[in-house]
mmCIF file with all atom_site columns, C-alpha atoms and ligand atoms in Angstrom:
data_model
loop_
_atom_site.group_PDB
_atom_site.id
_atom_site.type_symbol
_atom_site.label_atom_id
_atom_site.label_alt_id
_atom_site.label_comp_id
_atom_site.label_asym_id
_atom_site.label_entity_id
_atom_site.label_seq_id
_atom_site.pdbx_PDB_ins_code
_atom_site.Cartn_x
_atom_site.Cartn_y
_atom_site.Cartn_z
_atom_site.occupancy
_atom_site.B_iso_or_equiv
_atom_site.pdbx_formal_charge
_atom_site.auth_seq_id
_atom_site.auth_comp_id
_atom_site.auth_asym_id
_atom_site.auth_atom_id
_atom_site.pdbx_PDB_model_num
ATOM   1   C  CA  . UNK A 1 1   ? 25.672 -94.990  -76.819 1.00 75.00 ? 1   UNK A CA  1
ATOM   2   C  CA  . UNK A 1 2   ? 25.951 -98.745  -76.336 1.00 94.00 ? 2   UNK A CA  1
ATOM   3   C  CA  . UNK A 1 3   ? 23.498 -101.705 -75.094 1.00 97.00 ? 3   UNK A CA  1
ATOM   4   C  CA  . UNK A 1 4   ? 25.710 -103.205 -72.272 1.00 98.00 ? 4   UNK A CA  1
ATOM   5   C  CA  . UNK A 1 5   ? 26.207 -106.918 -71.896 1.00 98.00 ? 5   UNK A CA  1
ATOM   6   C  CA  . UNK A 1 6   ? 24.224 -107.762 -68.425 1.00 98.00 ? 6   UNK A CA  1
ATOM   7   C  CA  . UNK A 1 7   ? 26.650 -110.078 -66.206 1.00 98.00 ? 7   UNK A CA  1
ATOM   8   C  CA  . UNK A 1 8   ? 24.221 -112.853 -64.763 1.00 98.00 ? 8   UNK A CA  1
ATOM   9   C  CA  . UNK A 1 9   ? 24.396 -114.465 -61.289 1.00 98.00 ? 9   UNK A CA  1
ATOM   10  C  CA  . UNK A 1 10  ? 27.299 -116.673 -61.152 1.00 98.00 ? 10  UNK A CA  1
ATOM   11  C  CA  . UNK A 1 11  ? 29.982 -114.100 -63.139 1.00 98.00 ? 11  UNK A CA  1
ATOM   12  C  CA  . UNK A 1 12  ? 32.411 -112.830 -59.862 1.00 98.00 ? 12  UNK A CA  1
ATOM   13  C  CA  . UNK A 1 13  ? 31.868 -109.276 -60.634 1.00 98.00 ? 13  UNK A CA  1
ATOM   14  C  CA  . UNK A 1 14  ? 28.485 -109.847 -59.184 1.00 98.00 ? 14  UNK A CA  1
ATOM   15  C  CA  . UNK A 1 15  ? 30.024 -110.778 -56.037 1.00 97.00 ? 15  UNK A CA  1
ATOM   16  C  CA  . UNK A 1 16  ? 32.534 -108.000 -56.116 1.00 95.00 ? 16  UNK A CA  1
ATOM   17  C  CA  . UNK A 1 17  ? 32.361 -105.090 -53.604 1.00 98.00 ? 17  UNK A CA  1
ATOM   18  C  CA  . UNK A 1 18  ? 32.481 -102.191 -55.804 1.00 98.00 ? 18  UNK A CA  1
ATOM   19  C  CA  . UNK A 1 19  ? 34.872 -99.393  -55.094 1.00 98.00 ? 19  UNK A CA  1
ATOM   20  C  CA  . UNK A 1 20  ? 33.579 -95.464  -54.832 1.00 98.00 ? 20  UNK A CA  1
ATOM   21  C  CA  . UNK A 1 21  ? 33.565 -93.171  -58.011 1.00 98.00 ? 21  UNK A CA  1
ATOM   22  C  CA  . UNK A 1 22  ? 36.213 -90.426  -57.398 1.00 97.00 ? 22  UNK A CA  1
ATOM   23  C  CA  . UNK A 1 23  ? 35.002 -88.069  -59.363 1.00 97.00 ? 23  UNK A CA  1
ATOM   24  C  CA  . UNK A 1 24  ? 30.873 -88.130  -61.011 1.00 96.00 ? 24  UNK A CA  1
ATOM   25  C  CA  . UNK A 1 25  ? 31.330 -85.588  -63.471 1.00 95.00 ? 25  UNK A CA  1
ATOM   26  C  CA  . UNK A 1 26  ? 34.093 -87.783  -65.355 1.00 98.00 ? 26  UNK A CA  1
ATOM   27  C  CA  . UNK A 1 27  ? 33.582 -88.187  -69.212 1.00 98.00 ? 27  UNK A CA  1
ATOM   28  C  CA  . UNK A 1 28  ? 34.187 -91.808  -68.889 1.00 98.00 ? 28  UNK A CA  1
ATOM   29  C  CA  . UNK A 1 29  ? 31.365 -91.618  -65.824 1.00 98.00 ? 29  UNK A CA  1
ATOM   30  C  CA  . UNK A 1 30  ? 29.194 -89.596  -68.038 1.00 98.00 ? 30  UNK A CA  1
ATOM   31  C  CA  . UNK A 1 31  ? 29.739 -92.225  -70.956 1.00 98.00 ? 31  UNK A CA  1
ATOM   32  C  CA  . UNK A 1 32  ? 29.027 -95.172  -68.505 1.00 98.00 ? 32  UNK A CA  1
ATOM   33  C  CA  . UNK A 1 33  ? 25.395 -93.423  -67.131 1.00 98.00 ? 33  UNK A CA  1
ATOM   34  C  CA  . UNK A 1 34  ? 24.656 -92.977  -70.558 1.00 98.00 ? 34  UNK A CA  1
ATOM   35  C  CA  . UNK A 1 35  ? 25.347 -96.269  -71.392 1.00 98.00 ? 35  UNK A CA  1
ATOM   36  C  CA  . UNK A 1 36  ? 23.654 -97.915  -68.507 1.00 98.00 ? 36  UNK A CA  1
ATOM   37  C  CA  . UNK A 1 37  ? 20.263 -95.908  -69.206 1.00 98.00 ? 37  UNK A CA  1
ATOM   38  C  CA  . UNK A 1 38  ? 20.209 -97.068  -72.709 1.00 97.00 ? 38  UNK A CA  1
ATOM   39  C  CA  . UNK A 1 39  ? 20.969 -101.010 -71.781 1.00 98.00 ? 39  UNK A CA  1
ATOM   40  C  CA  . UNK A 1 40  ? 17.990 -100.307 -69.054 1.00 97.00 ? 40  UNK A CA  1
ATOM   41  C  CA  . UNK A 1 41  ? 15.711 -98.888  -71.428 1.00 96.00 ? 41  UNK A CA  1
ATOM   42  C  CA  . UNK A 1 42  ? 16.420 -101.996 -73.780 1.00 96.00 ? 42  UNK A CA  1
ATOM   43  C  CA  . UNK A 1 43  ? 16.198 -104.158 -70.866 1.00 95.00 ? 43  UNK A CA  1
ATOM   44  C  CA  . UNK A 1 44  ? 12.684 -103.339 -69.129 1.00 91.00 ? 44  UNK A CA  1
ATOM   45  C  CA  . UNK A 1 45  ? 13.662 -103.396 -65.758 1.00 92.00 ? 45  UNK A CA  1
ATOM   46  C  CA  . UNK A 1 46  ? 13.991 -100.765 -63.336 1.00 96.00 ? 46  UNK A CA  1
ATOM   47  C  CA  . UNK A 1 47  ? 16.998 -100.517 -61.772 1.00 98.00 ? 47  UNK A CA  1
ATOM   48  C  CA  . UNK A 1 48  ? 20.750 -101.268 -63.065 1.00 98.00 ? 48  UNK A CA  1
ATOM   49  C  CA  . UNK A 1 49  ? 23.594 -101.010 -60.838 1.00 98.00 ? 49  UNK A CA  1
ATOM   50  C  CA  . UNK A 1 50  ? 27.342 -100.868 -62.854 1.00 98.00 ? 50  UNK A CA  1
ATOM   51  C  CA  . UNK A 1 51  ? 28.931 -104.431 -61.192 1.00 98.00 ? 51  UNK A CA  1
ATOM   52  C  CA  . UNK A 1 52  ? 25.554 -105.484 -63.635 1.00 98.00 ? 52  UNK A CA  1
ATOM   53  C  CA  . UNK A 1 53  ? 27.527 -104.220 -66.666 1.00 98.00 ? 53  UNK A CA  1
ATOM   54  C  CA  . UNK A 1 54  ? 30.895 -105.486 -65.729 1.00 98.00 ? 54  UNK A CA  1
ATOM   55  C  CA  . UNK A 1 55  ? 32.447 -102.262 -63.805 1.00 98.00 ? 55  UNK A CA  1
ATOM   56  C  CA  . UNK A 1 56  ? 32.563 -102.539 -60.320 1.00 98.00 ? 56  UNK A CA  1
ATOM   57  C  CA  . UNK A 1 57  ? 32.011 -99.098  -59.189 1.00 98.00 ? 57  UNK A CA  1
ATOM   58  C  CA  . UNK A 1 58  ? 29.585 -97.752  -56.811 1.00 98.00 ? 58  UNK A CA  1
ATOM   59  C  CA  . UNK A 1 59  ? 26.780 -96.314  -58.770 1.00 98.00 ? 59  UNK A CA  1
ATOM   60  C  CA  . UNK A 1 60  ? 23.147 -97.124  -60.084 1.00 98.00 ? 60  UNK A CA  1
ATOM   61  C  CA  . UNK A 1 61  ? 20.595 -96.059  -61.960 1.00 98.00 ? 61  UNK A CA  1
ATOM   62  C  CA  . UNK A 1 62  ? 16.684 -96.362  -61.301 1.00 97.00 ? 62  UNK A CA  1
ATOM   63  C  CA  . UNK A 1 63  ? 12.912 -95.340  -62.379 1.00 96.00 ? 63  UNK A CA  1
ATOM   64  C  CA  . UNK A 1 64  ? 9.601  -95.984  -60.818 1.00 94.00 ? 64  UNK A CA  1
ATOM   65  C  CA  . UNK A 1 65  ? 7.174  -95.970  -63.305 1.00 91.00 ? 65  UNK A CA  1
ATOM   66  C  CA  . UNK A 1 66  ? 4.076  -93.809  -61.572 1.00 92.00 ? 66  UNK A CA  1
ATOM   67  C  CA  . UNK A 1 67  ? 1.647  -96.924  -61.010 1.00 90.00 ? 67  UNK A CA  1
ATOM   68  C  CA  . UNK A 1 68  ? 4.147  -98.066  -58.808 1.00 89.00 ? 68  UNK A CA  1
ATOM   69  C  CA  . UNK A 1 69  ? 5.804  -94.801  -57.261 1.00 90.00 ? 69  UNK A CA  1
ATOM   70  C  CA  . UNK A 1 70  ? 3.396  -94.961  -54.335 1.00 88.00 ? 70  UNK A CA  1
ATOM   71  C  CA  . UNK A 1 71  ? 2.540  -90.829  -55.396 1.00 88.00 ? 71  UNK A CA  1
ATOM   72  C  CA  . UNK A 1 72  ? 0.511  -91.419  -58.721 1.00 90.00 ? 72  UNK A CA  1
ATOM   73  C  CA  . UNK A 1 73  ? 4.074  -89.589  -60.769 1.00 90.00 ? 73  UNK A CA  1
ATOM   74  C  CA  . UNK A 1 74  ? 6.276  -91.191  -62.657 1.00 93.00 ? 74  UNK A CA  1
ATOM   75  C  CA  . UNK A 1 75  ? 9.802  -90.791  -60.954 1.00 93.00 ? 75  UNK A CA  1
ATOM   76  C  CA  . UNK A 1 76  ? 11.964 -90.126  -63.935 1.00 94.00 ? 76  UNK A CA  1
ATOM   77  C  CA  . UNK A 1 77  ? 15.510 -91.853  -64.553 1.00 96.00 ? 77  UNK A CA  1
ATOM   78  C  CA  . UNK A 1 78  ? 18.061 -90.903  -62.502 1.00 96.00 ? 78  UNK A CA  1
ATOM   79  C  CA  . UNK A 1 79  ? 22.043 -91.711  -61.512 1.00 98.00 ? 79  UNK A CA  1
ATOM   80  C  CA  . UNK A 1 80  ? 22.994 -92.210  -58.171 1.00 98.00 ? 80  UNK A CA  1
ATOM   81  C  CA  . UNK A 1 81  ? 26.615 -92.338  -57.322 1.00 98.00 ? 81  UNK A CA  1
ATOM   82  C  CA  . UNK A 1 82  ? 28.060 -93.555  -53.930 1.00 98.00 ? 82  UNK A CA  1
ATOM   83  C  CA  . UNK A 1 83  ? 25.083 -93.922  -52.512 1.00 98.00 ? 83  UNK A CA  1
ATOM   84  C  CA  . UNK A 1 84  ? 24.274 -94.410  -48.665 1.00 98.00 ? 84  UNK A CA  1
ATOM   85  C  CA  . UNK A 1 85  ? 21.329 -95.731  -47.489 1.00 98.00 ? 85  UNK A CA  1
ATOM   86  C  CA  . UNK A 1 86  ? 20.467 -95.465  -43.635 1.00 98.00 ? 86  UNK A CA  1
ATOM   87  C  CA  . UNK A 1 87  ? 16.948 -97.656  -42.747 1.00 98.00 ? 87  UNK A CA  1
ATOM   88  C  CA  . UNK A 1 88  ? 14.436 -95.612  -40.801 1.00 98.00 ? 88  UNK A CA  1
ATOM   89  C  CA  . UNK A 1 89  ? 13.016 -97.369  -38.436 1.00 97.00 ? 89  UNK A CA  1
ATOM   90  C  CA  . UNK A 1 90  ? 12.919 -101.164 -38.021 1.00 97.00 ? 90  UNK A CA  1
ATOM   91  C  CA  . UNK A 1 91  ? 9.990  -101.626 -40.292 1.00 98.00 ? 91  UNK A CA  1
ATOM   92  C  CA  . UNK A 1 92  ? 10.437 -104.510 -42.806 1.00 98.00 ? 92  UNK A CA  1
ATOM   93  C  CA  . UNK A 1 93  ? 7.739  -105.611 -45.577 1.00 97.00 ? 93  UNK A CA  1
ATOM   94  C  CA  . UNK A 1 94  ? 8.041  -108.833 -47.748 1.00 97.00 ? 94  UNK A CA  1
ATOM   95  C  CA  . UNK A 1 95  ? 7.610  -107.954 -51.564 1.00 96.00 ? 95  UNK A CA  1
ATOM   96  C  CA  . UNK A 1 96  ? 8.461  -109.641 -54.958 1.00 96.00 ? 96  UNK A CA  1
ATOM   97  C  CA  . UNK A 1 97  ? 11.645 -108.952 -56.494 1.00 97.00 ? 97  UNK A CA  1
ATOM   98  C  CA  . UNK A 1 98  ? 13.252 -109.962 -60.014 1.00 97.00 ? 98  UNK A CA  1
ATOM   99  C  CA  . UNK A 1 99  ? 16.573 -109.387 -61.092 1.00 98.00 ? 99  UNK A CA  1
ATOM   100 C  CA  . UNK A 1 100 ? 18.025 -108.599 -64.651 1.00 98.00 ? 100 UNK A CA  1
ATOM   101 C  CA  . UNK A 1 101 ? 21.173 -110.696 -63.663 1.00 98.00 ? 101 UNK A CA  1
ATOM   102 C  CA  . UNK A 1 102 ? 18.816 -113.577 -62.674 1.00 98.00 ? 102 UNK A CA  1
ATOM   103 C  CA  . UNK A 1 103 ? 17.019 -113.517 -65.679 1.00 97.00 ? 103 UNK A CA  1
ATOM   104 C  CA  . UNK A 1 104 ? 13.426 -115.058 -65.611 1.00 97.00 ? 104 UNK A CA  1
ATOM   105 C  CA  . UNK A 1 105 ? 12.905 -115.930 -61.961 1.00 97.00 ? 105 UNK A CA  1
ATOM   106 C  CA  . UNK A 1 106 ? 11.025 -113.665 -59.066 1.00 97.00 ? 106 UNK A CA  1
ATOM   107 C  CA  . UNK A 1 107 ? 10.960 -114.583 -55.249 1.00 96.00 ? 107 UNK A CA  1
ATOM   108 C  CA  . UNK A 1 108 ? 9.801  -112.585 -52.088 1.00 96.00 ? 108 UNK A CA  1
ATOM   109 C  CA  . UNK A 1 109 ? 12.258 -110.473 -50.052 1.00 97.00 ? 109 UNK A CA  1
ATOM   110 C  CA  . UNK A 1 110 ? 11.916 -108.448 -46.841 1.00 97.00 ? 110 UNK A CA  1
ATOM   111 C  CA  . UNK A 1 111 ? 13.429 -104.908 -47.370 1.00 98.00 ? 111 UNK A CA  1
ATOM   112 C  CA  . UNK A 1 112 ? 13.074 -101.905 -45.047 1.00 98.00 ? 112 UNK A CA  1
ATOM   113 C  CA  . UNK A 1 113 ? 9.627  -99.626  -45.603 1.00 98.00 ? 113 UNK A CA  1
ATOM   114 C  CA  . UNK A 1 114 ? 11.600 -96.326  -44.841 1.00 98.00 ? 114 UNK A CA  1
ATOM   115 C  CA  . UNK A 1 115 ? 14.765 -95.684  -45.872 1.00 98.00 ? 115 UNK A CA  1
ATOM   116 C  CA  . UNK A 1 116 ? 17.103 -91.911  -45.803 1.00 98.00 ? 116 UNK A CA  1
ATOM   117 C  CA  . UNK A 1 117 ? 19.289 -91.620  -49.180 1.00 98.00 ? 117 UNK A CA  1
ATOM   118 C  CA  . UNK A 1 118 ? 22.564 -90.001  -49.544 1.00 98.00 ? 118 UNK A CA  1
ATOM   119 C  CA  . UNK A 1 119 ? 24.133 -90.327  -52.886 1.00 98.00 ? 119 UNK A CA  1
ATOM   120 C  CA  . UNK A 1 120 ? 25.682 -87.465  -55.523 1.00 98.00 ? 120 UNK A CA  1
ATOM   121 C  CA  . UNK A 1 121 ? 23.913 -87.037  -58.707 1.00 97.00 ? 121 UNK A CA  1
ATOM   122 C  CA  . UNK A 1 122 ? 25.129 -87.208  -61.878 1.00 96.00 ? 122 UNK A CA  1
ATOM   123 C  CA  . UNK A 1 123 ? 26.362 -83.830  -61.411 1.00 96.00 ? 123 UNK A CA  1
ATOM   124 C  CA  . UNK A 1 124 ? 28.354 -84.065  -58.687 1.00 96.00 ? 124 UNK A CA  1
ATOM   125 C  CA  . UNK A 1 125 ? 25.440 -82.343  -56.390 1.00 97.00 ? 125 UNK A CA  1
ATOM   126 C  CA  . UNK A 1 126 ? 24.614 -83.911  -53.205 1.00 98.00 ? 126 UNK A CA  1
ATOM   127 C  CA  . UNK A 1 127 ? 21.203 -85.831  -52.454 1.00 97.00 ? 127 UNK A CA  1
ATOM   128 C  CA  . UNK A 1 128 ? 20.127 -86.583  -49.311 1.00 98.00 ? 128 UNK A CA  1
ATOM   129 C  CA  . UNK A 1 129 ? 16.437 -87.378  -49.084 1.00 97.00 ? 129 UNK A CA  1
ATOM   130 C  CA  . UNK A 1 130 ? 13.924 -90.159  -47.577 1.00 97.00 ? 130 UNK A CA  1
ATOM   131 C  CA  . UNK A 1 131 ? 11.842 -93.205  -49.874 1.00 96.00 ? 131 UNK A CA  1
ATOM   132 C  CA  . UNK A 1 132 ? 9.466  -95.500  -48.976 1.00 96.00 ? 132 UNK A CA  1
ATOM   133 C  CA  . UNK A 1 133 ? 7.849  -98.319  -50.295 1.00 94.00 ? 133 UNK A CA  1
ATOM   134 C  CA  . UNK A 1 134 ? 8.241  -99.401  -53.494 1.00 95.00 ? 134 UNK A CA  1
ATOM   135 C  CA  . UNK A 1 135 ? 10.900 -97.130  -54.395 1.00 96.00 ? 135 UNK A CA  1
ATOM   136 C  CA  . UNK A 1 136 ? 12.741 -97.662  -51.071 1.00 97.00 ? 136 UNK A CA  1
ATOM   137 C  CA  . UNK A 1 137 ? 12.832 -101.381 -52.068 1.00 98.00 ? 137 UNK A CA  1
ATOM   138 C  CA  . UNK A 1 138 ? 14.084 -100.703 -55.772 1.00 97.00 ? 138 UNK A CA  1
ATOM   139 C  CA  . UNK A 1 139 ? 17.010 -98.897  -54.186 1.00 98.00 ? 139 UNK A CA  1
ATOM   140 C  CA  . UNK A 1 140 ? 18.271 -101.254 -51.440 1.00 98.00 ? 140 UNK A CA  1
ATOM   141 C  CA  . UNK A 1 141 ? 18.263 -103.917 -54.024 1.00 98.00 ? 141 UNK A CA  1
ATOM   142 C  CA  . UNK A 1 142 ? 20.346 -101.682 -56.448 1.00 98.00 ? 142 UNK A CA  1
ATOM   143 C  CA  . UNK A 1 143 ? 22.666 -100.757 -53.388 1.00 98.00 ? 143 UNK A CA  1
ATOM   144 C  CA  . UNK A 1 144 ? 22.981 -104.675 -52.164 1.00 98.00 ? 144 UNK A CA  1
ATOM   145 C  CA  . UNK A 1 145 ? 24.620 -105.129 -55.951 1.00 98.00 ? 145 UNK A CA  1
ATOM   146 C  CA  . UNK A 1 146 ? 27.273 -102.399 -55.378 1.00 98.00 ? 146 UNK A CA  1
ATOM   147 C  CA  . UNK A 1 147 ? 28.088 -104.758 -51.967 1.00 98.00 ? 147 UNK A CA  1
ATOM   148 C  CA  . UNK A 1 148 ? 28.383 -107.939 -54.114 1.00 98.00 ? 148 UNK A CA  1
ATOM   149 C  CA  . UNK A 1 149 ? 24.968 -109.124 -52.856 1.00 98.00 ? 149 UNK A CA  1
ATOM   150 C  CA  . UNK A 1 150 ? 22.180 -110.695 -55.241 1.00 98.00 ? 150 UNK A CA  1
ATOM   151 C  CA  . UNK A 1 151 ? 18.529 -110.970 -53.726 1.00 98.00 ? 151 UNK A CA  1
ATOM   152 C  CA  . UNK A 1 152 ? 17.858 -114.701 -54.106 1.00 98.00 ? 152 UNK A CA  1
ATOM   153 C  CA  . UNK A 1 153 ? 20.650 -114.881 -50.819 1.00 97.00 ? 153 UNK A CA  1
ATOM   154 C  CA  . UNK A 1 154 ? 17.776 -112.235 -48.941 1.00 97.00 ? 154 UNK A CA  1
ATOM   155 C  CA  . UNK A 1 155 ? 14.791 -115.036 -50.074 1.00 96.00 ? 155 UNK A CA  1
ATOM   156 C  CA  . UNK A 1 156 ? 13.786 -116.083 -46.592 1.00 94.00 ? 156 UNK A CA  1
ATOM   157 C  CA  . UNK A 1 157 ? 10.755 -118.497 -48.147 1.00 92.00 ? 157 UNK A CA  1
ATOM   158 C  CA  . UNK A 1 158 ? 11.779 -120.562 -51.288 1.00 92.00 ? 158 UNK A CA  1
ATOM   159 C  CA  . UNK A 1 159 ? 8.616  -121.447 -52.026 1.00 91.00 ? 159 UNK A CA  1
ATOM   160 C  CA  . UNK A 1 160 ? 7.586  -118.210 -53.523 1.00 90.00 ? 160 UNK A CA  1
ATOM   161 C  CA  . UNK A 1 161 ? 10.675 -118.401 -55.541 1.00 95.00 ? 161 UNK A CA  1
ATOM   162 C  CA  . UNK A 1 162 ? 10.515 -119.666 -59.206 1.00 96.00 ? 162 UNK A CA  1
ATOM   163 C  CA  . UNK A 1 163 ? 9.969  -118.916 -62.512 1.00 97.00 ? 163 UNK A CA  1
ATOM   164 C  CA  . UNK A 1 164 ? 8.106  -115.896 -63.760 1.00 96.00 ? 164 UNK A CA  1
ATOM   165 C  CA  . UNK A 1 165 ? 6.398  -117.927 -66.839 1.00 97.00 ? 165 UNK A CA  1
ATOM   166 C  CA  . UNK A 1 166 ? 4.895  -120.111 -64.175 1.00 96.00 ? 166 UNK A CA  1
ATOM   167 C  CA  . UNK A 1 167 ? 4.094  -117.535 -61.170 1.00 95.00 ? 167 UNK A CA  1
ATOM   168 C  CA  . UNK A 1 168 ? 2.149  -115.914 -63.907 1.00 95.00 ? 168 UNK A CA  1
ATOM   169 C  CA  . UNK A 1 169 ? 0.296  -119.368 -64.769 1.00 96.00 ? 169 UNK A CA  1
ATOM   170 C  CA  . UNK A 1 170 ? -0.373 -119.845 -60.665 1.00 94.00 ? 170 UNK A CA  1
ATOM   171 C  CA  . UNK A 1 171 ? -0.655 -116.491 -58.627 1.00 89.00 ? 171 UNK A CA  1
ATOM   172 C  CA  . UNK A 1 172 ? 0.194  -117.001 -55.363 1.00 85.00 ? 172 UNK A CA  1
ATOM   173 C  CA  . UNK A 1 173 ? 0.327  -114.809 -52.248 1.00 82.00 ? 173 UNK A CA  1
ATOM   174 C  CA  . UNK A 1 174 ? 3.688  -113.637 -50.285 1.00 78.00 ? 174 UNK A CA  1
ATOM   175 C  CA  . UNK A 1 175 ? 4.071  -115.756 -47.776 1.00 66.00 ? 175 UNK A CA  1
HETATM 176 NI NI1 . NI  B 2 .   ? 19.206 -106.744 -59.638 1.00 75.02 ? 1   NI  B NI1 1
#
């Protein structure tokens, strides 16, 4: 296992379109997954998608802790690999987002409420389910990194944007 070093926004491979994993149950796929959980874990956030760590490949990783799951359970750490995701509905709600490639700054972004996943797990099996809420939003900004895409370009109001040291210091409502 290995703590990954975390590209940050400016670094190309941020802005590459990453291409589909051929095959999930790959040692070298294994290896990265594991490798990925562990930089997460050191990390604190809670999502990581692989341009993050330099390989521009199309899968993630992601965990919503249970305050925040929108069920009251914890939903535990899992790989997604080539992952789809299809909006339901034309629902869109404004919430914070931060960004372990952006280190230290939060802003507001409209993502979809409702949103159907297709993906393979990290054993090849297929998922195809539906997330909302917080979760939902976790995992379109995990899938906008595999398309090269960093949230600060979804910010729609910059003045919710800034640092977290001093959001903290001055709450302030999404506007
Ligand atoms: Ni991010």
């Amino acid at each position: 296992m290995a703590i990954l070093k975390i590209a940050r926004m400016g670094h190309p491979v941020l802005r590459a379109v990453a291409a589909p994993v051929a095959d999930p149950t790959a040692p070298e796929i294994q290896q990265l997954i594991r490798d990925m959980t562990e930089t997460l874990a050191d990390s604190g956030g809670v999502g990581l998608a692989a341009t993050q760590v330099h390989v521009p490949l199309r899968l993630l990783i992601f965990h919503v802790p249970a305050s925040r799951s929108g069920t009251g359970a914890d939903m535990p750490l899992r790989a997604l690999i080539n992952p789809v995701l299809t909006p339901i509905g034309e629902e869109q709600v404004t919430g914070w987002e931060g960004c372990l490639s952006v280190p230290g700054l939060r802003g507001t972004v409209p993502r979809y409420t409702k949103i159907r996943l297709t993906a393979l797990d990290a054993e090849g099996a297929a998922i195809d389910e539906i997330l909302e809420g917080f979760p939902a939003r976790v995992l379109q900004h995990e899938a906008d990194h595999l398309d090269g895409r960093l949230y600060p370009s979804r910010v729609e109001n910059f003045s919710s944007f800034g640092y977290n040291e001093e959001l903290d210091r001055y709450p302030m409502d999404i506007i």
